[in-house]
Coordinates of C-alpha atoms and ligand atoms in Angstrom, one line a residue:
M26 CA 0.0 0.0 0.0
N27 CA 1.3 3.5 -0.8
Y28 CA 0.7 5.7 2.2
Q29 CA 0.4 9.3 1.2
W30 CA 0.9 12.4 3.2
Y31 CA 0.5 16.0 2.3
P32 CA 3.9 17.4 1.3
G33 CA 2.3 20.6 0.0
H34 CA 1.9 21.9 3.5
M35 CA 5.5 21.1 4.5
T36 CA 7.1 24.3 3.3
K37 CA 4.6 26.5 5.2
A38 CA 4.8 24.4 8.3
R39 CA 8.6 24.5 8.3
R40 CA 8.7 28.3 7.8
M41 CA 6.3 28.9 10.7
M42 CA 8.2 26.5 12.9
Q43 CA 11.5 28.3 12.1
E44 CA 10.0 31.7 12.9
N45 CA 8.7 30.4 16.3
L46 CA 11.9 28.6 17.1
K47 CA 13.7 32.0 17.3
L48 CA 11.5 32.9 20.2
I49 CA 11.9 29.9 22.4
D50 CA 14.4 28.2 24.7
L51 CA 12.7 24.8 25.0
M52 CA 11.1 22.5 22.5
I53 CA 8.5 20.1 23.9
E54 CA 8.3 17.5 21.2
L55 CA 5.2 15.2 21.3
V56 CA 5.5 11.7 19.9
D57 CA 3.0 8.9 19.9
A58 CA 4.1 6.4 22.6
R59 CA 2.9 3.5 20.3
M60 CA 5.6 4.5 17.7
P61 CA 8.0 7.0 19.2
L62 CA 10.5 7.1 16.4
G63 CA 8.1 6.8 13.5
S64 CA 6.0 9.6 14.8
R65 CA 9.0 11.9 15.0
N66 CA 9.7 14.5 12.3
P67 CA 12.7 13.5 10.2
D68 CA 14.3 17.0 10.6
I69 CA 13.5 17.5 14.3
D70 CA 17.1 17.2 15.5
E71 CA 18.2 19.8 13.0
L72 CA 15.3 22.1 13.9
G73 CA 15.8 21.7 17.6
R74 CA 19.6 22.3 17.5
N75 CA 20.7 24.7 20.3
K76 CA 17.4 24.3 22.1
A77 CA 16.7 22.6 25.3
R78 CA 14.5 19.6 24.5
I79 CA 12.1 17.2 26.1
I80 CA 10.0 14.4 24.5
I81 CA 6.5 13.7 25.6
L82 CA 5.5 10.1 25.1
N83 CA 1.9 11.0 24.5
K84 CA -1.0 8.6 24.4
A85 CA 1.1 6.5 26.9
D86 CA -2.3 5.1 28.1
L87 CA -2.7 3.3 24.8
A88 CA 0.9 1.9 24.6
D89 CA 2.4 -1.1 26.2
P90 CA 3.7 0.0 29.7
A91 CA 6.9 -2.2 29.4
C92 CA 7.7 -0.6 26.0
N93 CA 7.0 2.9 27.5
R94 CA 9.8 2.2 30.0
M95 CA 12.1 0.9 27.2
W96 CA 11.5 4.0 25.2
A97 CA 12.2 6.3 28.2
D98 CA 15.5 4.5 28.6
Y99 CA 16.3 4.7 24.9
F100 CA 15.9 8.5 24.9
K101 CA 17.7 8.9 28.2
T102 CA 20.8 7.2 26.9
R103 CA 20.7 9.7 24.1
G104 CA 20.5 12.6 26.5
I105 CA 16.8 13.5 26.0
H106 CA 14.4 13.7 28.9
T107 CA 11.0 12.1 28.4
V108 CA 7.7 12.1 30.2
E109 CA 4.9 9.5 29.8
V110 CA 1.7 11.4 29.4
N111 CA -2.0 10.8 28.8
S112 CA -3.1 14.2 27.7
K113 CA -6.8 13.2 27.7
S114 CA -6.9 12.4 31.4
G115 CA -4.0 14.7 32.4
S116 CA -2.0 11.9 33.9
G117 CA 1.7 12.5 33.9
V118 CA 1.4 16.2 33.1
R119 CA 2.3 17.3 36.6
S120 CA 5.7 15.7 36.5
I121 CA 6.7 17.8 33.4
Q122 CA 7.7 20.9 35.4
S123 CA 10.6 19.2 37.1
V124 CA 11.8 17.7 33.8
V125 CA 11.6 21.1 32.2
R126 CA 13.8 22.6 34.9
E127 CA 16.3 19.7 34.4
A128 CA 16.3 20.1 30.6
C129 CA 16.8 23.9 30.9
K130 CA 19.5 23.7 33.7
E131 CA 22.3 25.0 31.5
K132 CA 20.2 27.9 30.2
I133 CA 19.2 28.9 33.7
E134 CA 22.8 28.8 34.8
R135 CA 24.0 30.8 31.8
D136 CA 21.4 33.5 32.5
R137 CA 22.4 33.5 36.2
K138 CA 26.1 34.1 35.2
R139 CA 25.0 37.0 33.1
G140 CA 23.0 38.5 35.9
I141 CA 19.7 37.7 34.3
L142 CA 17.4 36.4 37.1
N143 CA 13.9 35.0 36.9
R144 CA 13.5 35.3 33.1
P145 CA 10.8 32.7 32.3
I146 CA 11.7 29.8 30.0
R147 CA 9.8 30.1 26.7
A148 CA 8.6 26.9 25.3
M149 CA 6.7 25.5 22.3
V150 CA 5.0 22.3 21.6
A151 CA 5.7 20.5 18.3
G152 CA 4.7 17.3 16.7
I153 CA 3.1 15.6 13.7
P154 CA -0.7 15.9 13.1
N155 CA -3.0 14.0 15.4
V156 CA -0.3 13.2 18.0
G157 CA -2.3 15.2 20.6
K158 CA -0.7 18.7 20.6
S159 CA -4.0 20.6 21.2
T160 CA -5.1 18.1 23.9
F161 CA -1.7 18.3 25.5
I162 CA -1.6 22.1 25.5
N163 CA -5.0 22.2 27.2
A164 CA -3.9 19.6 29.8
F165 CA -0.5 21.3 30.4
A166 CA -1.8 24.8 30.6
G167 CA -4.8 23.8 32.7
K168 CA -7.4 26.2 34.0
A169 CA -5.1 28.2 36.3
C170 CA -3.0 29.7 33.5
T171 CA -3.3 33.3 32.3
K172 CA -2.7 34.3 28.8
T173 CA -0.1 37.0 28.3
G174 CA -0.5 39.7 25.7
N175 CA -3.8 41.0 24.4
K176 CA -7.1 39.2 23.9
P177 CA -7.2 36.8 20.9
G178 CA -8.6 38.5 17.9
V179 CA -7.3 41.9 19.0
T180 CA -3.6 41.1 19.0
K181 CA -1.7 40.1 15.9
G182 CA 1.3 39.0 18.0
K183 CA 2.1 35.6 19.5
Q184 CA 0.0 34.4 22.4
W185 CA 1.9 33.1 25.3
I186 CA 0.4 31.1 28.1
R187 CA 2.0 31.7 31.4
L188 CA 2.1 28.4 33.2
N189 CA 3.9 29.8 36.3
K190 CA 6.5 32.3 37.0
N191 CA 9.2 30.2 35.4
V192 CA 7.6 28.9 32.2
E193 CA 5.7 30.5 29.3
L194 CA 4.2 28.4 26.5
L195 CA 3.4 29.4 22.9
D196 CA -0.3 28.7 22.5
T197 CA 0.0 27.5 18.9
P198 CA 1.9 24.2 18.4
G199 CA 4.4 23.6 15.6
I200 CA 2.9 21.2 13.1
L201 CA 5.5 18.9 11.6
W202 CA 5.3 16.3 8.9
P203 CA 6.1 12.7 9.5
K204 CA 8.6 10.4 7.7
F205 CA 6.0 9.7 5.0
E206 CA 8.6 8.3 2.6
D207 CA 9.2 5.3 4.8
Q208 CA 6.7 2.5 4.1
Q209 CA 7.0 0.8 7.4
V210 CA 6.4 4.1 9.2
G211 CA 3.5 4.8 6.8
L212 CA 1.9 1.5 7.8
H213 CA 2.2 2.3 11.5
L214 CA 0.9 5.8 11.1
A215 CA -2.1 4.4 9.2
L216 CA -2.7 1.8 11.9
I217 CA -2.8 4.4 14.7
G218 CA -5.2 6.5 12.6
S219 CA -2.9 9.4 11.6
I220 CA -3.5 9.0 7.9
N221 CA -7.0 9.7 6.6
D222 CA -8.8 6.4 6.3
D223 CA -10.5 7.5 3.1
I224 CA -7.3 7.0 1.1
L225 CA -6.5 3.6 2.7
R226 CA -7.5 0.1 1.8
M227 CA -9.0 -0.9 5.1
E228 CA -8.9 -4.7 4.5
E229 CA -5.2 -4.5 3.7
L230 CA -4.6 -2.5 6.8
A231 CA -6.6 -4.9 9.0
L232 CA -4.6 -7.8 7.6
E233 CA -1.4 -6.1 8.5
L234 CA -2.7 -5.5 12.0
I235 CA -3.8 -9.1 12.3
A236 CA -0.3 -10.3 11.2
F237 CA 1.4 -7.9 13.7
L238 CA -0.8 -8.9 16.6
R239 CA -0.3 -12.6 16.0
S240 CA 3.5 -12.2 16.0
R241 CA 3.9 -9.6 18.8
Y242 CA 0.7 -9.9 20.9
A243 CA -0.3 -13.5 20.4
G244 CA -3.6 -14.3 22.1
T245 CA -5.1 -10.8 21.8
L246 CA -7.4 -11.6 18.9
C247 CA -8.5 -14.8 20.5
E248 CA -9.2 -13.1 23.8
R249 CA -11.2 -10.2 22.3
F250 CA -13.1 -11.9 19.5
G251 CA -12.9 -15.7 20.2
V252 CA -11.2 -16.4 16.9
E253 CA -8.6 -19.1 16.3
E254 CA -5.2 -17.5 15.7
D255 CA -3.5 -20.4 13.9
G256 CA -5.1 -20.0 10.4
E257 CA -4.3 -17.6 7.7
D258 CA -4.7 -13.8 8.4
Y259 CA -7.4 -13.7 5.8
A260 CA -9.3 -16.6 7.4
I261 CA -9.1 -14.7 10.8
L262 CA -10.6 -11.6 9.2
T263 CA -13.4 -13.7 7.7
D264 CA -14.0 -15.3 11.1
L265 CA -14.2 -11.9 12.6
C266 CA -17.0 -11.0 10.2
I267 CA -18.9 -14.0 11.4
R268 CA -18.2 -13.4 15.1
R269 CA -19.2 -9.8 14.9
R270 CA -22.0 -10.4 12.4
C271 CA -20.5 -8.2 9.7
F272 CA -22.4 -9.4 6.6
L273 CA -23.3 -8.0 3.2
K274 CA -26.5 -9.1 1.5
G275 CA -26.8 -12.9 1.3
E276 CA -24.6 -13.5 4.4
E277 CA -21.5 -12.7 2.4
P278 CA -18.8 -11.5 4.9
D279 CA -18.4 -7.7 5.0
L280 CA -14.6 -7.6 5.2
R281 CA -14.5 -3.8 5.1
K282 CA -16.9 -3.4 8.0
A283 CA -15.0 -6.0 10.1
S284 CA -11.7 -4.3 9.2
S285 CA -13.0 -0.8 10.3
M286 CA -14.3 -2.3 13.5
L287 CA -11.0 -4.1 14.2
L288 CA -9.0 -0.9 13.5
D289 CA -11.3 1.2 15.7
E290 CA -10.9 -1.2 18.6
F291 CA -7.1 -1.2 18.2
R292 CA -6.9 2.6 18.0
S293 CA -9.2 3.2 21.0
G294 CA -7.3 0.7 23.2
K295 CA -10.0 -1.9 23.4
L296 CA -7.5 -4.6 22.3
G297 CA -5.3 -3.6 25.2
R298 CA -2.1 -1.5 25.4
I299 CA -0.1 -2.2 22.3
T300 CA 3.1 -0.6 21.0
L301 CA 4.0 -1.0 17.3
E302 CA 7.7 -0.1 17.6
V303 CA 10.2 -1.4 20.1
P304 CA 13.5 0.4 20.6
E305 CA 15.7 -2.4 19.0
Q306 CA 13.7 -2.1 15.8
G307 CA 13.5 1.6 15.9
A308 CA 17.2 1.9 16.4
K309 CA 17.9 0.1 13.2
E310 CA 15.9 2.6 11.2
Ligands
LIG17 P1 -3.2 17.4 17.3 O1 -3.5 18.8 17.9 O2 -1.7 17.0 17.5 O3 -3.6 17.3 15.8 O4 -4.0 16.3 18.1 P2 -5.3 16.5 19.0 O5 -5.0 17.2 20.3 O6 -6.4 17.0 18.2 O7 -5.6 15.0 19.4 C1 -5.9 14.0 18.4 C2 -6.7 12.9 19.0 O8 -5.9 12.2 20.0 C3 -8.0 13.3 19.7 O9 -8.9 12.3 19.6 C4 -7.5 13.3 21.2 O10 -8.6 13.2 22.1 C5 -6.6 12.1 21.2 N1 -5.6 12.2 22.3 C6 -4.7 13.2 22.5 N2 -3.9 12.9 23.5 C7 -4.3 11.7 24.0 C8 -3.8 10.8 25.0 O11 -2.8 11.0 25.7 N3 -4.4 9.6 25.1 C9 -5.5 9.2 24.3 N4 -6.0 8.0 24.5 N5 -6.0 10.0 23.4 C10 -5.4 11.2 23.2 P3 -10.1 12.4 18.6 O12 -10.6 11.1 18.2 O13 -9.8 13.4 17.5 O14 -11.2 13.1 19.5 P4 -11.9 12.5 20.8 O15 -11.6 11.0 20.9 O16 -11.2 13.2 21.9 O17 -13.3 12.9 20.7

């Protein structure tokens, strides 16, 4: 399957990102905990050069907890602090502040030596579409924050959200493009629902998911749907149609309907906490 992205938007996104980068000390990069390398932007290290950085393993609630820990170690050995977050519930968000201070230690020290005291750290959130940037900003900023600058609509300048006396956050996230040229990454992005389903062949995607689950999370399909896992992937999908009563006219199995159902259940976590990429694999990429 050829997974398409929208390269037309790339130039504009990159330009905006570069403009905003001039204003900040810290880049808060959001990745999807189910595929932390594949959901990173290919140029992020270049874009974030000379900035303090932290990585948010977002949607950690949907990812395999053991893999979350492996990814946290993976990035730690590369000098990047991570925080596991569920932006939807807010879990993990509170521990970000201390990680921010740690990541910005050098900058704070540099400021101190120059006699600059109490200058807030300015941060921005960046990530590929659908990774949870808006949800994260709402959870991180919370209710207590005050917006600096004028009211929206009146000002043409940037809006900063004052999180506390030490940190200000740009209220618009940087939107980055994923590694859309890599087919394996494309498949994973399609599986987590980051690529518009309209352009995908759902049955093909469901068969890929079935193959993945059988090899990495054996027993999951059997437990959830009662299907036998030792047949062909296609036979399992057909069996799913029967178990979930997905039929076309004349009792013909509705493979597309069963595929959408399977993908929906995977994406919403109903099949359990599942991670698509593990560090060893990712490191080879
Ligand atoms: P974006 O700005 O990066 O494009 O992403 P956005 O915040 O719009 O979030 C995309 C989807 O991911 C939303 O779901 C959002 O609720 C969900 N999401 C964000 N963070 C988390 C998280 O940590 N855990 C889980 N489980 N989901 C998260 P949606 O389907 O578009 O809407 P809805 O389900 O909230 O109605």
